[in-house]
Structures are given as C-alpha cells and as structure tokens.
Amino acid sequence: MNGGQVRKAISDGVSKFVLRSIVLLFLCPRPVAASGFTFFEPVKPPRPQQVMVHRGEARQAPENTRSALQRCIDDALEWAEIDLRLTRDNQHILWHDSSVTASSGKAWTIKESSLADLQKLDVGSLFAPRFAGEPMLSLKDCFVLCKNRLNLYLDCKAINPEQLAKEILAAGMESQVVVYAGLAELDRLRRASQGKVAMMTKWKPSFPLPDFAVTNGLAAVEIDAPHVTSDISRIFKAAGIKVEAKVLGEWDQPQMWERAIAAGADWLQTDVPEEVLAHALWRRLPSRPVQISLHRGANRYAPENTIPAFTKAIRMGVDFVEFDVRTTRDGAFFLLHDSKLERTTDGAGSIDQVDSDVVRKYSAGAKFGKPYAGVLIPSLDEFLTATAGKIDLYFDAKAIPPASLAEAIQKHGMTERTIVYQSVEYLEKLKAIQPRIRGLPPLSRAEDIEKISERIQPYAFDAKWDILSKEVIDRCHKAGVKVFSDSMGQHERVEDFLKAMDWGIDLIQTDHPLRVLRAIDLRAGTQP
C-alpha cells in the first residue's frame, strides 16, 4: 500500500469513526462533564476554601430547618448540606431520617405522609423550648429563603429526579445547588434539566480520575478526608471539577482540615464551620490587626458561660474569653451573667439566695439545645482549671470580692493573663491587693480618659462603641491605655469592625466571631 492509499484509508477510518460517534451521540447520548461549572458566590470576595455545613448549623438549631439555615446566612457561610425526602404527594421536604417524631411523641413516616400534614408538626421543641413551633421545611420554601444568600448541597435520600430538576430550574437556583445522589438518579436529573444542574457523587481511590467524573457529567466530587491529596485535587481541577472533602465525624478536627486545605480542596463539609474558618484564616494570616474576645465564651455556638463555650473559643484561636462571676448564698463562686437563674438555666430565683450544692445540679445547656442538656453551671474553680494557660481571661467581676478574685486567679497561675472589668472603685481595691492584675474600667465619655488614667493607670478601657473614633483611640493610646470595646447589638457588622480597626482599636468583644474574622480577613487582604 503506497502513501496515498494509507492516507485514504486513514481518512476513511476517521470519517467512519466520526460518523459513528455522531450517530451514537444522538441515539445514546453520553453525559458530558459540567466542566468549570460556575456557582454563585454568597461571600465576596470568595474565601480560598468554603464550608458546607452539615444539615445547617445543626448543633445550635434543629437540623434541616429554617432556623438552622438562617444561622448559616447570618454567619455568612457559603454552603449548607441538606437532606431531601419525598412526601406521599410527591413533594420534596427537608429531613434526614425516613420518619420524624414530633413533639407529641408520635412518629410520622415521610413517604406515607402529605406535605401539609408534615408541616403541621412541631420539630423544634424536642431540640429546645426556644424553637417551639418550628415546622418542617419544604424545598420550595427553602429555595425562597436561600435565594442569593446561601448555596445548597442537596443530599438526595429519596427523590423524584424529574420533579427535583423542575423545582430547581423554576426557582432559578441552578447556580446555587449541587445535587448529590447515585449515578442512576443523577443521569435522570441530567436529562430532565438538560445538563443545567450541577451534580456530585462520591469518588473513591479505586475509581478512574478524572474519567469517572467527566464521563458521568459531574460538576464536583465528594472525597472522604483521608483520601484527599494535592495530586487528586489538581487532576480534578484541571478538568474543571470541584473537590469537596468530607470531614465529618472523627475526621472533623484540625489535622484533617489542614490536610484538605493543603491539598487544595474547594469545599469542606463539616459540623463545625466556625472552627474550620478560624483555622483556615489563622494559617494564612501572618499577624492579627486586632485582638478578639468572645462574650461569655463562644455563646453563639454553645451555652453562654459554660465550659463548652470556652472550649469552643479556645479551638477557634481567639485571644480572650469574657465571663461573669456571681456568688451563691453560702459564698461559692459560679459563672452566670444574670443575677437570676431563669434565663439560661433550669433553676429559679436569685443565685445569691441559693446554696452551691443546689446550683451545681442545674443545667446551663438544656435551654440552649438538646446536645448540651447535660452541661452544668461551672464554678469559678472548674472554669479556671479548664482554661488556665490556654487563653487570656476577660473577668467580669459581677459579684465577687476583690480578695477572692485575686486569690482564685493566683491559684491557677493566671494573674498575668487576666484582665478584670469593674468600676474604678472596685479596681482600686483590687490593685491594692494585687498590683499585677490588669484593670479594665468602663469608659462612656471621652472627657474621662485622662482623669481615670491618672487615678488607677488601667491596662485598657472598655469604651462604649458609640463614642469610638480615631481621635478617642489616639487619646487613650497617648495616655498609655489600650482600647477594648463591645460591639454587641447594632454594631455587629463587618463594616463597623473594619472602621474600628482603621482607627486603631486594640480588641473587639463580640457575639458574632465569624463576622470579626471576616473583617480581619478583608483588612489583611488590603495590606501590602
């Protein structure tokens, strides 16, 4: 066969291959990978790694409910993982298990119940009294809540793929969802949506890469945390496919977060987004433009003034925890903000009228949520034992004699790491007992700066946020006094934090740590 014949044979072969491929494409359409699928970015500019919160913020609110998702929105998180099931009348509803037990104690099977009946149930009371009346959430209502605010990982426990595609497209949510299911259901979804909906399923080391994702039309793959590597991530990303690292359960800890982040995972599915985001920020930040104190501990994520709240703050890597101390009738010291027990515990009455052996039995977590029902009111000694040497202390001396305070922190070796908030008069007495304790008096008027400074030489002022300005902070610094401020309430906004940092504030105390972390991230990103 001469050269011309070879070229003709090759040409004929290629033509036949192309023709056969075209025929197969129309007769038996093959999936095409959603290469480079563009997702909506709820947080702008985007973070290098994004979190997918498992069932919403399910440790602080009933899982898969409006409240759990609203908390994700309020925390400016990117994604929430939610579970979908199909009701008797072919409606998608958010729930993980195949049945639901209402506050009445009756169990309802999802597939045997109508959407209307299920939405009459109270699924909040079993989590905590503060969620009484919380109904189950339909997917349609979920889309309304999350539109342009929060992206959704739809974990399909039991679905109708055609119906799901229709709901996603009708809501205009195709850039805000990724659907996780088996390959057969995903194929039906792809066909029904004409490839407009992003799909994801599990990838395992025994599967080919990236062929497994490409040939099945996936926009993303989920990989168990121990199997995520930089090489695997790089190969998938080169094909335009997102990588989600599943770091739930025993994997939901810093070593695995670090592994996933270092490997270049795009998304981390977690139960503790606040810890993951803090860890990710501190690892890429060379220095902190401001210090952070968490008000009554990380009270957004655990019951205020309890050991879990302070442990959470330590895990988030903040600088201080603020806590309140009161005295019982028999002279014991416990952590409690209010003078009365009712708001945060299952006790009643004024704590100074109750003996310590009774106070020790009260739950400080049941009113916050079911996961914390066994958490008790900590004594001052128990708190200091749990935190000593791990974080600096912002001691709000609500009701404790100065001598007892000084003795307690000296016993635990925390004299040099404690700042005490109280009146000027109280701090004068405390300083006479232990001069090394740092004082933090309140500052409500700028004209008092010099007078208070000369009287007790405080370490810092707890300045009222409404009086803050660059001039006020400069005056304090000129007097040799740092400036701390509580941002609670109307000033818990990223823009307020950025402005205060520009003015030179030394510490921000907050109930919303992720907002302060976001401000720090933005401010650090603008620095040369």
mmCIF file with all atom_site columns, C-alpha atoms in Angstrom, residues 85-95 98 100 106 108-121 136-138:
data_model
loop_
_atom_site.group_PDB
_atom_site.id
_atom_site.type_symbol
_atom_site.label_atom_id
_atom_site.label_alt_id
_atom_site.label_comp_id
_atom_site.label_asym_id
_atom_site.label_entity_id
_atom_site.label_seq_id
_atom_site.pdbx_PDB_ins_code
_atom_site.Cartn_x
_atom_site.Cartn_y
_atom_site.Cartn_z
_atom_site.occupancy
_atom_site.B_iso_or_equiv
_atom_site.pdbx_formal_charge
_atom_site.auth_seq_id
_atom_site.auth_comp_id
_atom_site.auth_asym_id
_atom_site.auth_atom_id
_atom_site.pdbx_PDB_model_num
ATOM 1  C CA . ARG A 1 85  ? -37.105 13.186 51.018 1.00 0.00 ? 85  ARG A CA 1
ATOM 2  C CA . LEU A 1 86  ? -40.306 12.732 49.043 1.00 0.00 ? 86  LEU A CA 1
ATOM 3  C CA . THR A 1 87  ? -43.725 13.000 50.643 1.00 0.00 ? 87  THR A CA 1
ATOM 4  C CA . ARG A 1 88  ? -46.770 10.926 49.750 1.00 0.00 ? 88  ARG A CA 1
ATOM 5  C CA . ASP A 1 89  ? -47.968 13.717 47.435 1.00 0.00 ? 89  ASP A CA 1
ATOM 6  C CA . ASN A 1 90  ? -44.658 13.888 45.532 1.00 0.00 ? 90  ASN A CA 1
ATOM 7  C CA . GLN A 1 91  ? -43.242 16.977 47.292 1.00 0.00 ? 91  GLN A CA 1
ATOM 8  C CA . HIS A 1 92  ? -39.663 17.358 48.415 1.00 0.00 ? 92  HIS A CA 1
ATOM 9  C CA . ILE A 1 93  ? -39.154 18.139 52.087 1.00 0.00 ? 93  ILE A CA 1
ATOM 10 C CA . LEU A 1 94  ? -36.010 18.644 54.170 1.00 0.00 ? 94  LEU A CA 1
ATOM 11 C CA . TRP A 1 95  ? -35.383 15.738 56.539 1.00 0.00 ? 95  TRP A CA 1
ATOM 12 C CA . SER A 1 98  ? -37.195 8.218  56.869 1.00 0.00 ? 98  SER A CA 1
ATOM 13 C CA . VAL A 1 100 ? -39.950 12.145 62.065 1.00 0.00 ? 100 VAL A CA 1
ATOM 14 C CA . LYS A 1 106 ? -45.899 10.364 67.521 1.00 0.00 ? 106 LYS A CA 1
ATOM 15 C CA . TRP A 1 108 ? -44.596 10.008 61.069 1.00 0.00 ? 108 TRP A CA 1
ATOM 16 C CA . THR A 1 109 ? -43.197 8.188  58.035 1.00 0.00 ? 109 THR A CA 1
ATOM 17 C CA . ILE A 1 110 ? -42.244 10.769 55.414 1.00 0.00 ? 110 ILE A CA 1
ATOM 18 C CA . LYS A 1 111 ? -43.243 8.816  52.309 1.00 0.00 ? 111 LYS A CA 1
ATOM 19 C CA . GLU A 1 112 ? -46.616 7.922  53.818 1.00 0.00 ? 112 GLU A CA 1
ATOM 20 C CA . SER A 1 113 ? -47.488 11.490 54.887 1.00 0.00 ? 113 SER A CA 1
ATOM 21 C CA . SER A 1 114 ? -48.540 14.556 52.912 1.00 0.00 ? 114 SER A CA 1
ATOM 22 C CA . LEU A 1 115 ? -46.526 17.760 52.882 1.00 0.00 ? 115 LEU A CA 1
ATOM 23 C CA . ALA A 1 116 ? -49.387 19.637 54.531 1.00 0.00 ? 116 ALA A CA 1
ATOM 24 C CA . ASP A 1 117 ? -49.592 17.152 57.404 1.00 0.00 ? 117 ASP A CA 1
ATOM 25 C CA . LEU A 1 118 ? -45.834 17.116 57.952 1.00 0.00 ? 118 LEU A CA 1
ATOM 26 C CA . GLN A 1 119 ? -45.658 20.901 58.052 1.00 0.00 ? 119 GLN A CA 1
ATOM 27 C CA . LYS A 1 120 ? -48.148 20.979 60.905 1.00 0.00 ? 120 LYS A CA 1
ATOM 28 C CA . LEU A 1 121 ? -45.667 19.145 63.145 1.00 0.00 ? 121 LEU A CA 1
ATOM 29 C CA . MET A 1 136 ? -40.533 21.114 58.691 1.00 0.00 ? 136 MET A CA 1
ATOM 30 C CA . LEU A 1 137 ? -39.330 22.982 55.598 1.00 0.00 ? 137 LEU A CA 1
ATOM 31 C CA . SER A 1 138 ? -40.324 22.219 52.024 1.00 0.00 ? 138 SER A CA 1
#
